[in-house]
Amino acid sequence: MAKKNISFEEALAKIEKIVEDLENNDIPLEKSVQLYKQGMELSVICRDKLNAIEEEVKILQNNGRGGFSQKPFEYAKEEE
């Protein structure tokens, strides 16, 4: 089971290592399934951390009256 208290960067590095290991054809099936499960657990941690950060990010906008207001960060979704 992946640890929830690891940083985003640590989790991402572990995912990258798992992908590298899975691309190696010499891994037994049981080990591949175990690595896949670990990778999925780590991806959930990364997603949760990204969602939490997204909620914290605010954009300061000039409200036209000499002040600023905050609104939630919105990113442009890529077109497929």
CSV table of N, CA and C in Angstrom, one decimal, residues 2-52:
chain,number,residue,atom,x,y,z
A,2,ALA,N,0.5,2.2,-0.8
A,2,ALA,CA,1.3,3.4,-0.9
A,2,ALA,C,1.1,4.3,0.3
A,3,LYS,N,2.1,5.1,0.7
A,3,LYS,CA,1.9,6.0,1.8
A,3,LYS,C,1.3,7.3,1.4
A,4,LYS,N,0.3,7.8,2.1
A,4,LYS,CA,-0.3,9.1,1.7
A,4,LYS,C,0.5,10.3,2.1
A,5,ASN,N,1.5,10.1,3.0
A,5,ASN,CA,2.3,11.2,3.5
A,5,ASN,C,3.5,11.5,2.6
A,6,ILE,N,3.6,10.9,1.5
A,6,ILE,CA,4.8,11.2,0.6
A,6,ILE,C,4.4,12.4,-0.2
A,7,SER,N,5.4,13.1,-0.7
A,7,SER,CA,5.2,14.3,-1.5
A,7,SER,C,4.7,13.9,-2.9
A,8,PHE,N,4.2,14.8,-3.6
A,8,PHE,CA,3.7,14.6,-5.0
A,8,PHE,C,4.9,14.1,-5.8
A,9,GLU,N,6.1,14.8,-5.7
A,9,GLU,CA,7.2,14.5,-6.5
A,9,GLU,C,7.7,13.1,-6.2
A,10,GLU,N,7.7,12.7,-4.9
A,10,GLU,CA,8.1,11.3,-4.6
A,10,GLU,C,7.2,10.3,-5.2
A,11,ALA,N,5.9,10.5,-5.1
A,11,ALA,CA,4.9,9.6,-5.7
A,11,ALA,C,5.1,9.5,-7.2
A,12,LEU,N,5.3,10.7,-7.8
A,12,LEU,CA,5.5,10.7,-9.3
A,12,LEU,C,6.8,9.9,-9.7
A,13,ALA,N,7.8,10.1,-8.9
A,13,ALA,CA,9.1,9.4,-9.2
A,13,ALA,C,8.9,7.9,-9.1
A,14,LYS,N,8.1,7.5,-8.1
A,14,LYS,CA,7.9,6.1,-7.9
A,14,LYS,C,7.0,5.5,-9.1
A,15,ILE,N,6.1,6.3,-9.5
A,15,ILE,CA,5.2,5.9,-10.7
A,15,ILE,C,6.1,5.7,-11.9
A,16,GLU,N,7.0,6.7,-12.1
A,16,GLU,CA,7.9,6.6,-13.3
A,16,GLU,C,8.8,5.3,-13.2
A,17,LYS,N,9.3,5.0,-12.0
A,17,LYS,CA,10.1,3.8,-11.8
A,17,LYS,C,9.3,2.5,-12.1
A,18,ILE,N,8.0,2.5,-11.6
A,18,ILE,CA,7.1,1.4,-11.8
A,18,ILE,C,6.9,1.2,-13.3
A,19,VAL,N,6.6,2.3,-14.0
A,19,VAL,CA,6.4,2.2,-15.5
A,19,VAL,C,7.7,1.6,-16.2
A,20,GLU,N,8.8,2.1,-15.8
A,20,GLU,CA,10.1,1.6,-16.3
A,20,GLU,C,10.2,0.1,-16.1
A,21,ASP,N,9.9,-0.3,-14.8
A,21,ASP,CA,10.0,-1.8,-14.5
A,21,ASP,C,9.0,-2.6,-15.3
A,22,LEU,N,7.8,-2.1,-15.4
A,22,LEU,CA,6.7,-2.8,-16.2
A,22,LEU,C,7.1,-2.9,-17.6
A,23,GLU,N,7.8,-2.0,-18.2
A,23,GLU,CA,8.2,-2.1,-19.6
A,23,GLU,C,9.3,-3.1,-19.8
A,24,ASN,N,9.9,-3.6,-18.7
A,24,ASN,CA,10.9,-4.7,-18.8
A,24,ASN,C,10.2,-6.0,-18.9
A,25,ASN,N,10.4,-6.7,-20.0
A,25,ASN,CA,9.7,-7.9,-20.3
A,25,ASN,C,10.1,-9.1,-19.4
A,26,ASP,N,11.1,-8.9,-18.5
A,26,ASP,CA,11.6,-10.0,-17.7
A,26,ASP,C,10.8,-10.2,-16.4
A,27,ILE,N,9.8,-9.3,-16.1
A,27,ILE,CA,9.1,-9.4,-14.8
A,27,ILE,C,8.0,-10.4,-14.9
A,28,PRO,N,8.0,-11.3,-13.8
A,28,PRO,CA,6.9,-12.3,-13.7
A,28,PRO,C,5.5,-11.6,-13.6
A,29,LEU,N,4.5,-12.3,-14.0
A,29,LEU,CA,3.2,-11.8,-14.0
A,29,LEU,C,2.7,-11.3,-12.7
A,30,GLU,N,3.0,-12.1,-11.6
A,30,GLU,CA,2.6,-11.7,-10.3
A,30,GLU,C,3.2,-10.4,-9.8
A,31,LYS,N,4.5,-10.2,-10.2
A,31,LYS,CA,5.2,-9.0,-9.8
A,31,LYS,C,4.6,-7.8,-10.6
A,32,SER,N,4.3,-8.1,-11.9
A,32,SER,CA,3.7,-7.1,-12.7
A,32,SER,C,2.4,-6.6,-12.2
A,33,VAL,N,1.5,-7.5,-11.7
A,33,VAL,CA,0.3,-7.1,-11.1
A,33,VAL,C,0.5,-6.3,-9.8
A,34,GLN,N,1.5,-6.7,-9.0
A,34,GLN,CA,1.8,-6.0,-7.8
A,34,GLN,C,2.2,-4.6,-8.1
A,35,LEU,N,3.1,-4.4,-9.1
A,35,LEU,CA,3.6,-3.1,-9.5
A,35,LEU,C,2.5,-2.2,-10.0
A,36,TYR,N,1.6,-2.8,-10.8
A,36,TYR,CA,0.5,-2.1,-11.4
A,36,TYR,C,-0.4,-1.6,-10.2
A,37,LYS,N,-0.7,-2.4,-9.2
A,37,LYS,CA,-1.5,-2.0,-8.1
A,37,LYS,C,-0.8,-0.8,-7.4
A,38,GLN,N,0.5,-0.9,-7.1
A,38,GLN,CA,1.2,0.1,-6.4
A,38,GLN,C,1.1,1.4,-7.3
A,39,GLY,N,1.3,1.3,-8.6
A,39,GLY,CA,1.2,2.5,-9.4
A,39,GLY,C,-0.1,3.2,-9.4
A,40,MET,N,-1.2,2.4,-9.4
A,40,MET,CA,-2.6,2.9,-9.3
A,40,MET,C,-2.8,3.6,-8.0
A,41,GLU,N,-2.3,3.0,-6.9
A,41,GLU,CA,-2.4,3.7,-5.6
A,41,GLU,C,-1.7,5.0,-5.5
A,42,LEU,N,-0.5,5.0,-6.1
A,42,LEU,CA,0.3,6.2,-6.2
A,42,LEU,C,-0.4,7.3,-7.1
A,43,SER,N,-1.0,6.8,-8.1
A,43,SER,CA,-1.7,7.8,-9.0
A,43,SER,C,-2.9,8.4,-8.3
A,44,VAL,N,-3.6,7.7,-7.4
A,44,VAL,CA,-4.7,8.3,-6.6
A,44,VAL,C,-4.1,9.3,-5.7
A,45,ILE,N,-3.0,9.1,-5.1
A,45,ILE,CA,-2.3,10.0,-4.2
A,45,ILE,C,-2.0,11.3,-5.0
A,46,CYS,N,-1.4,11.1,-6.1
A,46,CYS,CA,-1.0,12.3,-7.0
A,46,CYS,C,-2.3,13.1,-7.4
A,47,ARG,N,-3.3,12.4,-7.8
A,47,ARG,CA,-4.5,13.1,-8.2
A,47,ARG,C,-5.1,13.9,-7.0
A,48,ASP,N,-5.2,13.2,-5.8
A,48,ASP,CA,-5.7,13.9,-4.6
A,48,ASP,C,-4.9,15.1,-4.3
A,49,LYS,N,-3.6,15.0,-4.4
A,49,LYS,CA,-2.7,16.2,-4.0
A,49,LYS,C,-2.9,17.3,-5.1
A,50,LEU,N,-3.0,17.0,-6.3
A,50,LEU,CA,-3.3,18.0,-7.4
A,50,LEU,C,-4.6,18.6,-7.1
A,51,ASN,N,-5.6,17.9,-6.8
A,51,ASN,CA,-7.0,18.5,-6.5
A,51,ASN,C,-6.9,19.4,-5.4
A,52,ALA,N,-6.2,19.0,-4.3
A,52,ALA,CA,-6.1,19.9,-3.1
A,52,ALA,C,-5.4,21.2,-3.5
